[in-house]
Coordinates of C-alpha atoms in Angstrom, one line a residue:
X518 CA -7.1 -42.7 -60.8
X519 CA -5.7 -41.2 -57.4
X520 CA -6.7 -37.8 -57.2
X521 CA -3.5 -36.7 -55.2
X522 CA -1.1 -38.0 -57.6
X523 CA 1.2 -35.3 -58.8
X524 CA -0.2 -33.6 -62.5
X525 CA 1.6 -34.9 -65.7
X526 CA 3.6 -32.5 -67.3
X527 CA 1.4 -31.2 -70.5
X528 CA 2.0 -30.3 -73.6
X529 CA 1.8 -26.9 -75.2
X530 CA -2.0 -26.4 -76.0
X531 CA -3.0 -26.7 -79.6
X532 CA -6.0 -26.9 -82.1
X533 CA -9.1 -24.5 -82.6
X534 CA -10.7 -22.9 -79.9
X535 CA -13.7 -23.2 -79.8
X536 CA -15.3 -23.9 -76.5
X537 CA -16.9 -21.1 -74.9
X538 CA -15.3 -19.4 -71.8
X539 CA -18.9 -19.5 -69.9
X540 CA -17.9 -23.1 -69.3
X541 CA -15.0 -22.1 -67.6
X542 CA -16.8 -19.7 -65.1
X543 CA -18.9 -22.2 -64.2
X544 CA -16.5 -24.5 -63.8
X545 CA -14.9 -21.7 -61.4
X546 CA -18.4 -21.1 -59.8
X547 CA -17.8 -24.2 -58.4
X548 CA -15.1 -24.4 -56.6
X549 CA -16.3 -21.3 -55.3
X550 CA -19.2 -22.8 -54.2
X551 CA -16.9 -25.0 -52.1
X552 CA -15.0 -22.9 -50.6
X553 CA -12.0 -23.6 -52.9
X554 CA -9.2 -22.0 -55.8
X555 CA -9.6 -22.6 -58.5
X556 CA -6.2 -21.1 -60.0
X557 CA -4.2 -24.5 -59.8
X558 CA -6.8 -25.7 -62.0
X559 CA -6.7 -23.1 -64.5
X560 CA -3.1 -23.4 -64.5
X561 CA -3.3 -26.9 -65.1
X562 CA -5.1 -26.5 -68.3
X563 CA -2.9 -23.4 -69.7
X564 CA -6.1 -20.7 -68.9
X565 CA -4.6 -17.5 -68.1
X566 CA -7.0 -16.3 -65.1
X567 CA -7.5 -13.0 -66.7
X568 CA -9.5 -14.3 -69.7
X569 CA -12.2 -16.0 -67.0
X570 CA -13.3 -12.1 -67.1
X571 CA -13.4 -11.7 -71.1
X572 CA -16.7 -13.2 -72.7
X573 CA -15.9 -13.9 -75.7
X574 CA -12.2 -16.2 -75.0
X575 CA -12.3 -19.6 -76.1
X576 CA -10.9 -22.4 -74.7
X577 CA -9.6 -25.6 -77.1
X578 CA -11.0 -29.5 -76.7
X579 CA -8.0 -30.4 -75.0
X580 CA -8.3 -27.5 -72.4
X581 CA -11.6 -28.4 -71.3
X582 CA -10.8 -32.4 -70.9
X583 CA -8.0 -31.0 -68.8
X584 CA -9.7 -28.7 -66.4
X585 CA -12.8 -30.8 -66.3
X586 CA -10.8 -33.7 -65.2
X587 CA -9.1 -31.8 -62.7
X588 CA -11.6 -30.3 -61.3
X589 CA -13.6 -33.4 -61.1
X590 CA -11.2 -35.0 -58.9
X591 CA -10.3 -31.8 -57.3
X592 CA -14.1 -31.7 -56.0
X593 CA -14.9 -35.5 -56.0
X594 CA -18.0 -34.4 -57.9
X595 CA -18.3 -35.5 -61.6
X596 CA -21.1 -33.2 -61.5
X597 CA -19.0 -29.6 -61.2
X598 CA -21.8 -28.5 -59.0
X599 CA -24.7 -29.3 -61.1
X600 CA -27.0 -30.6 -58.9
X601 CA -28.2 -30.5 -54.9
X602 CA -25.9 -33.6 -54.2
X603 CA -22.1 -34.6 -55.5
X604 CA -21.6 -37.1 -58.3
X605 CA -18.1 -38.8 -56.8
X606 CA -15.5 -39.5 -59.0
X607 CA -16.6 -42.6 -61.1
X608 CA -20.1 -42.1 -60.9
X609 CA -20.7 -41.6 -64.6
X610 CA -18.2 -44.9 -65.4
X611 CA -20.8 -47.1 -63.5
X612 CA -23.6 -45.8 -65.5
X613 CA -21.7 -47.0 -68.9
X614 CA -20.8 -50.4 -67.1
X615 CA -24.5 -51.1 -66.4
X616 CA -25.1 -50.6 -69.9
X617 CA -22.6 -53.0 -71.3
X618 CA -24.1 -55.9 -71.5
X619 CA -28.1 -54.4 -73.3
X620 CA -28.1 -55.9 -77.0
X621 CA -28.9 -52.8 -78.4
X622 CA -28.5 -48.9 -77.9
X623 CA -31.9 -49.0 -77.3
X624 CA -31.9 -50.9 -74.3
X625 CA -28.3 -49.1 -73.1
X626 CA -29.8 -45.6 -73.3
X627 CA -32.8 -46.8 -71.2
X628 CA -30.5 -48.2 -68.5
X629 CA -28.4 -45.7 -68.7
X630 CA -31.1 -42.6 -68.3
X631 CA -32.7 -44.8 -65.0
X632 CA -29.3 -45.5 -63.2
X633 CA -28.6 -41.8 -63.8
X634 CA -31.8 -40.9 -61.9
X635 CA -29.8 -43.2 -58.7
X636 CA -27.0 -40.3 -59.0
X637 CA -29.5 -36.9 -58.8
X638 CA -33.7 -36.9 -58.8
X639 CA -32.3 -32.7 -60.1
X640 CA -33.0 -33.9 -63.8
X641 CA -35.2 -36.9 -65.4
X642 CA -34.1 -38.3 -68.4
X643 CA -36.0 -40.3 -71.3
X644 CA -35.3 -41.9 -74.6
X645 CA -38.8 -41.9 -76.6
X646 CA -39.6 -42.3 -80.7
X647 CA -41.7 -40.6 -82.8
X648 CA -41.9 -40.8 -86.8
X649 CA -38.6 -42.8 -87.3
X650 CA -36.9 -39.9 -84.6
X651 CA -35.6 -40.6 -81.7
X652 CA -35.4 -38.0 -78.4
X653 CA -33.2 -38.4 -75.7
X654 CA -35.0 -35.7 -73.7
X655 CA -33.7 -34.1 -70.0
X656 CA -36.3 -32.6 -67.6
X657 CA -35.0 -30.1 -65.1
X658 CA -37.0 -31.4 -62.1
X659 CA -35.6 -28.3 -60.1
X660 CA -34.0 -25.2 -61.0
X661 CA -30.3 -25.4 -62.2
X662 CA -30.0 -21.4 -62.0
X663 CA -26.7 -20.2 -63.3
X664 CA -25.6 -23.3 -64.0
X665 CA -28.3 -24.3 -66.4
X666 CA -26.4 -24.1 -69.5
X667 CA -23.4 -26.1 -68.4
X668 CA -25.3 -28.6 -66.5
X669 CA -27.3 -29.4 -69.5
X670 CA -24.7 -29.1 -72.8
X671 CA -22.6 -31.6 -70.5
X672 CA -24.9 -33.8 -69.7
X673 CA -26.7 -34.2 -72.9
X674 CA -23.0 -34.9 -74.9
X675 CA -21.9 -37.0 -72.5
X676 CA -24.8 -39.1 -73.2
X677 CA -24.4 -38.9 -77.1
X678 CA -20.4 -39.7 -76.5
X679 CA -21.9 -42.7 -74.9
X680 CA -24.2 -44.1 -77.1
X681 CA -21.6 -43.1 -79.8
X682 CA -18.8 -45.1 -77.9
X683 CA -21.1 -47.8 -77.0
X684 CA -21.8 -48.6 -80.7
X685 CA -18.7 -47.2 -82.1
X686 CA -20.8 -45.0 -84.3
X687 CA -20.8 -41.7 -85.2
X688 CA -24.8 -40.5 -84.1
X689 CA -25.6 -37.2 -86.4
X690 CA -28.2 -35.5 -84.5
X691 CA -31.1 -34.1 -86.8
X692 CA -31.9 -31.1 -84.4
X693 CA -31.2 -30.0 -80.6
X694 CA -33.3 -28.6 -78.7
X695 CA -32.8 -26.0 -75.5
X696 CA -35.2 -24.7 -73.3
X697 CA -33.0 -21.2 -72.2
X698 CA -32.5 -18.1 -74.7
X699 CA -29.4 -18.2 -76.9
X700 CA -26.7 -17.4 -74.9
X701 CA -23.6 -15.0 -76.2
X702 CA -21.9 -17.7 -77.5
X703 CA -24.7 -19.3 -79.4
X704 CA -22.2 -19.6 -82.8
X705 CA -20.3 -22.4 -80.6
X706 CA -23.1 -24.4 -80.6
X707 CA -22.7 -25.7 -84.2
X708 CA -19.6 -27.3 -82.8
X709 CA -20.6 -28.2 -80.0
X710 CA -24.3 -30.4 -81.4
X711 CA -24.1 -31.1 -85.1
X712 CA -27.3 -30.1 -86.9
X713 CA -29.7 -27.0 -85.9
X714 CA -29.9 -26.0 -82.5
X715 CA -33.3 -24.6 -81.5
X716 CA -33.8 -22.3 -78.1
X717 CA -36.4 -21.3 -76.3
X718 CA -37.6 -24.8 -77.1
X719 CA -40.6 -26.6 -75.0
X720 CA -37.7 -29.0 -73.5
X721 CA -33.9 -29.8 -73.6
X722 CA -33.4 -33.0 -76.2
X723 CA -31.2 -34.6 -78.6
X724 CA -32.9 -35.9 -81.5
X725 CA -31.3 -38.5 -83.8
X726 CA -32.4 -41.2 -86.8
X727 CA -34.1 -43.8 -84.5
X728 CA -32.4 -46.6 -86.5
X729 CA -29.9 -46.1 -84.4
X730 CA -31.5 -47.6 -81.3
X731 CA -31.2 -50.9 -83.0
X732 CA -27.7 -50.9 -83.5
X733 CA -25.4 -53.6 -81.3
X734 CA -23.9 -52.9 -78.1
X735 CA -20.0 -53.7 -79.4
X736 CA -17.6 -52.6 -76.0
X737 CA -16.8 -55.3 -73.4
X738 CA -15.3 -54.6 -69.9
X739 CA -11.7 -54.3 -71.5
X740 CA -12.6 -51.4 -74.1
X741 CA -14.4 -49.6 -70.8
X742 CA -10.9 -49.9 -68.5
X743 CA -9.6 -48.3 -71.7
X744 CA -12.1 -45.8 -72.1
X745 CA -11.7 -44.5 -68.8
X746 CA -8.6 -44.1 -68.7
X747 CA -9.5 -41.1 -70.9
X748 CA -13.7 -40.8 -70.3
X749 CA -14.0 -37.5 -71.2
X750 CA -12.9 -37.4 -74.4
X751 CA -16.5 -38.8 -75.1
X752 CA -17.6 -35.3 -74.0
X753 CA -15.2 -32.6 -75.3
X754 CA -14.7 -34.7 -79.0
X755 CA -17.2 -35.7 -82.1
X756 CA -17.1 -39.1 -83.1
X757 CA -16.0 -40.0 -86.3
X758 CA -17.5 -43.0 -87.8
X759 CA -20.9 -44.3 -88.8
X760 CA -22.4 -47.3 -88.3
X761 CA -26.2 -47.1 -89.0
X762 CA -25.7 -48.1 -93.1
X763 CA -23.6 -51.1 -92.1
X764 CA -26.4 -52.2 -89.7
X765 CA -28.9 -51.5 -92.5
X766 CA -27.2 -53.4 -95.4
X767 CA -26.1 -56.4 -92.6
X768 CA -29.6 -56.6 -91.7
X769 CA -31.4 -56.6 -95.3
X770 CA -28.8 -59.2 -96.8
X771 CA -29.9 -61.6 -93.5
X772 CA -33.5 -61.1 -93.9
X773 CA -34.3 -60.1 -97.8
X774 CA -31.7 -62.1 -99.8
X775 CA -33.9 -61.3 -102.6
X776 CA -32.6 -57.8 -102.6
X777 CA -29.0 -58.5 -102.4
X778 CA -28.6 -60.1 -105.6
X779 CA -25.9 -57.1 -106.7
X780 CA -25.2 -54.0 -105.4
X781 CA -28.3 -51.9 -107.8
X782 CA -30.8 -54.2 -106.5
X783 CA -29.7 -53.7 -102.8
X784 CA -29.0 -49.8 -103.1
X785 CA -32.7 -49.7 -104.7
X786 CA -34.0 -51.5 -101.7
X787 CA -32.2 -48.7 -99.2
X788 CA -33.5 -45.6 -101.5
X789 CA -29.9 -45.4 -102.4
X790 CA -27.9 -45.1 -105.9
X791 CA -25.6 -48.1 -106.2
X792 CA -22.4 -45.4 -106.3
X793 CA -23.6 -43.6 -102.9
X794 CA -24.3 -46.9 -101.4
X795 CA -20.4 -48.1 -102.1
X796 CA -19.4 -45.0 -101.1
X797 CA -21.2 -44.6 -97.4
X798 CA -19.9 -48.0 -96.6
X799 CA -16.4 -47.0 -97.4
X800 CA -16.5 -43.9 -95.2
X801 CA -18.1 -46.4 -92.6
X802 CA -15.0 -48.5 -93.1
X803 CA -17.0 -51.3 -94.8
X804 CA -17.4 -53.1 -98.2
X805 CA -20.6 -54.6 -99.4
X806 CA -18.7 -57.8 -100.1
X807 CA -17.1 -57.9 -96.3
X808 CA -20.9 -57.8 -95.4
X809 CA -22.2 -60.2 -97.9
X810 CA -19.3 -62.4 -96.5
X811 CA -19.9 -62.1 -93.0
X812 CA -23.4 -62.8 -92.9
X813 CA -23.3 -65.5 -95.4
X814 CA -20.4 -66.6 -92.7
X815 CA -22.9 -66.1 -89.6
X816 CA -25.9 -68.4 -91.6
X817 CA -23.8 -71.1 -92.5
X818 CA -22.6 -71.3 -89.5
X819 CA -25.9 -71.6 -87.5
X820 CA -27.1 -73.9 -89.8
X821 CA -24.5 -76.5 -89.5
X822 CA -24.9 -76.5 -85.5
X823 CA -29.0 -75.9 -85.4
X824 CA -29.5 -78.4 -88.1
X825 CA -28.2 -82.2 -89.7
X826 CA -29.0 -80.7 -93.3
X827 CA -25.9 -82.1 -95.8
X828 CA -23.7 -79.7 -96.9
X829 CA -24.7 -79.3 -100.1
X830 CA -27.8 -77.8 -99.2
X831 CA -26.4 -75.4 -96.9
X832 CA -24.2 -74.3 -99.6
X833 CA -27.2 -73.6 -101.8
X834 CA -29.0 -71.9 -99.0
X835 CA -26.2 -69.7 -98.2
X836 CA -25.8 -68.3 -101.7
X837 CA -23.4 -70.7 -103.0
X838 CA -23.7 -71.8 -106.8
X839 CA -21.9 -75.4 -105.5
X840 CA -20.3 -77.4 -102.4
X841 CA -16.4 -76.9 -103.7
X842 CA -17.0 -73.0 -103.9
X843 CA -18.6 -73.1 -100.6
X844 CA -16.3 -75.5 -98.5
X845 CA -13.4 -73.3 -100.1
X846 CA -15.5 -70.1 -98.7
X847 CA -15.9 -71.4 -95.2
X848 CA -12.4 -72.5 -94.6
X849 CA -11.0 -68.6 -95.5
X850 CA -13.7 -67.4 -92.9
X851 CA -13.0 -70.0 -90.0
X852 CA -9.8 -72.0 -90.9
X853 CA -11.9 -75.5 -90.8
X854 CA -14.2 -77.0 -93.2
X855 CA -17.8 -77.4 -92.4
X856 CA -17.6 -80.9 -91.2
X857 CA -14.8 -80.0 -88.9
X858 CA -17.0 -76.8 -87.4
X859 CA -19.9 -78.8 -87.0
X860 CA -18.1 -82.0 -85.1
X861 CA -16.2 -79.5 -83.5
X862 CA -17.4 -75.9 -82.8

């Protein structure tokens, strides 16, 4: 993105507003800091100047992607003024394409907390477990003075847009955790971190189901040159959909086929009623027979190139009650029969 290419014409601002105007000071702090106006920016993002001045204005979503984005070029600092050195433009982009390739969010988050201590030594970050929780904790290694709030609510969501984009899940955090008093705006804070919010905490973190860690890493390089186009949306927006029961359900059908003889059986296994389980996977945009499906797919499949077992016998391990019903199965999933897919993969 050239950052002296002329500003888009926007649209007339819509939707709740609901981010506080503290952001926006500090957002003008900086440019201060640097010597610069930041009035073209405001104007950019439809803020009148004289709310910067009135405490309890909001700002909407789309207002803060705006000036944040403008600003961050404006500066060539991703950071807004954060920390004792600049973050230029496309710094945080290269911390989600060393990530790409981890097999799980585990393994991405870890990355992803270590290349961010290349950027800035200013903060340490760490993803630890405790009792099925997970903490994505941020250590202020120096002091962030006035800018403490910002510095931190930005970078802890851009980490949870992250993960969230990474695994195209929606994350539900189970508590938050700050280490400053509640500021004035403290109601904006159930919008801005689902779940309680506690101050005066021991530490900053973000605290999550740690099933979550396990789930798949499912963006390439392609879905990041789209992302970007558009990065901060993983900031200034909630992601929608949930993952973690599809990961569950794929994962017991795979390994405790004894448990997934009907839907009872396999909700029982989850600590689930049959009716919620059906329902969670619809709202994940899944169906317990796509999953049954797919990973019946996946083990027939690895057992026709790992092994010389006949057919038949596959067909039986995979669930199937005989080799017609199986062979018919396989084509819908692939478009070849087994003997084609194993002579030619």
């Amino acid at each position: 993105m050239n950052p002296h290419s002329p500003a888009p014409l926007r649209p007339s601002v819509t939707g709740r507003a609901e981010t506080p105007m503290a952001f926006v000071q500090s957002i003008a702090q900086a440019y201060t800091q640097r010597e610069m106006d930041p009035l073209p920016a405001l104007t950019e993002a439809q803020i009148a100047p004289e709310t910067l001045h009135h405490p309890n204005a909001r700002i909407t979503a789309l207002q803060m992607e705006w000036l944040s984005a403008t600003a961050m070029q404006a500066l060539d600092d991703e950071a807004l003024g954060w920390f004792s050195r600049r973050l230029p433009w496309g710094s945080y982009g290269m911390l989600v394409r060393a990530s790409l390739t981890a097999p799980s969010l585990g393994v991405a988050l870890q990355r992803w907390c270590r290349h961010h201590g290349l950027l800035t030594d200013d903060i340490h970050l760490q993803v630890s477990t405790e009792a099925g929780v997970a903490h994505l904790q941020l250590h202020e290694t120096r002091p962030l003075a006035s800018l403490q709030e910002f510095a931190v609510v930005s970078v802890l969501r851009n980490a949870l847009g992250v993960a969230c984009w990474l695994t195209d899940s929606r994350i539900p955090l189970v508590q938050t955790t700050l280490r400053f008093a509640p500021p004035p705006h403290a109601d904006s804070y159930r919008v801005l971190f689902d779940g309680p919010t506690q101050f005066n905490a021991p530490m900053h973190s973000l605290q999550f189901d740690a099933g979550y860690l396990n789930l798949p890493v499912r963006r390439d390089e392609a879905a990041l040159q789209r992302m970007l186009q558009r990065a901060l949306l993983l900031t200034v927006r909630p992601y929608r959909r949930d993952r973690l029961l599809v990961e569950k359900v794929r994962q017991t059908l795979a390994e405790h086929p004894e448990h997934s003889r009907n839907a009872a059986d396999l909700a029982a296994w989850l600590n689930l009623s049959a009716r919620t389980l059906h329902r969670q996977l619809k709202e994940e945009g899944a169906s317990l027979q796509q999953l049954k499906d797919a990973v019946r797919r996946d083990l027939a499949m690895d057992l026709l190139l790992r092994t010389q077992r006949p057919i038949k016998q596959i067909a039986a391990e995979v669930g199937f009650q005989n080799e017609k019903s199986f062979m018919r199965a396989f084509k819908g999933w692939t478009g070849q029969t087994p003997q084609a897919f194993r002579e030619h993969p």
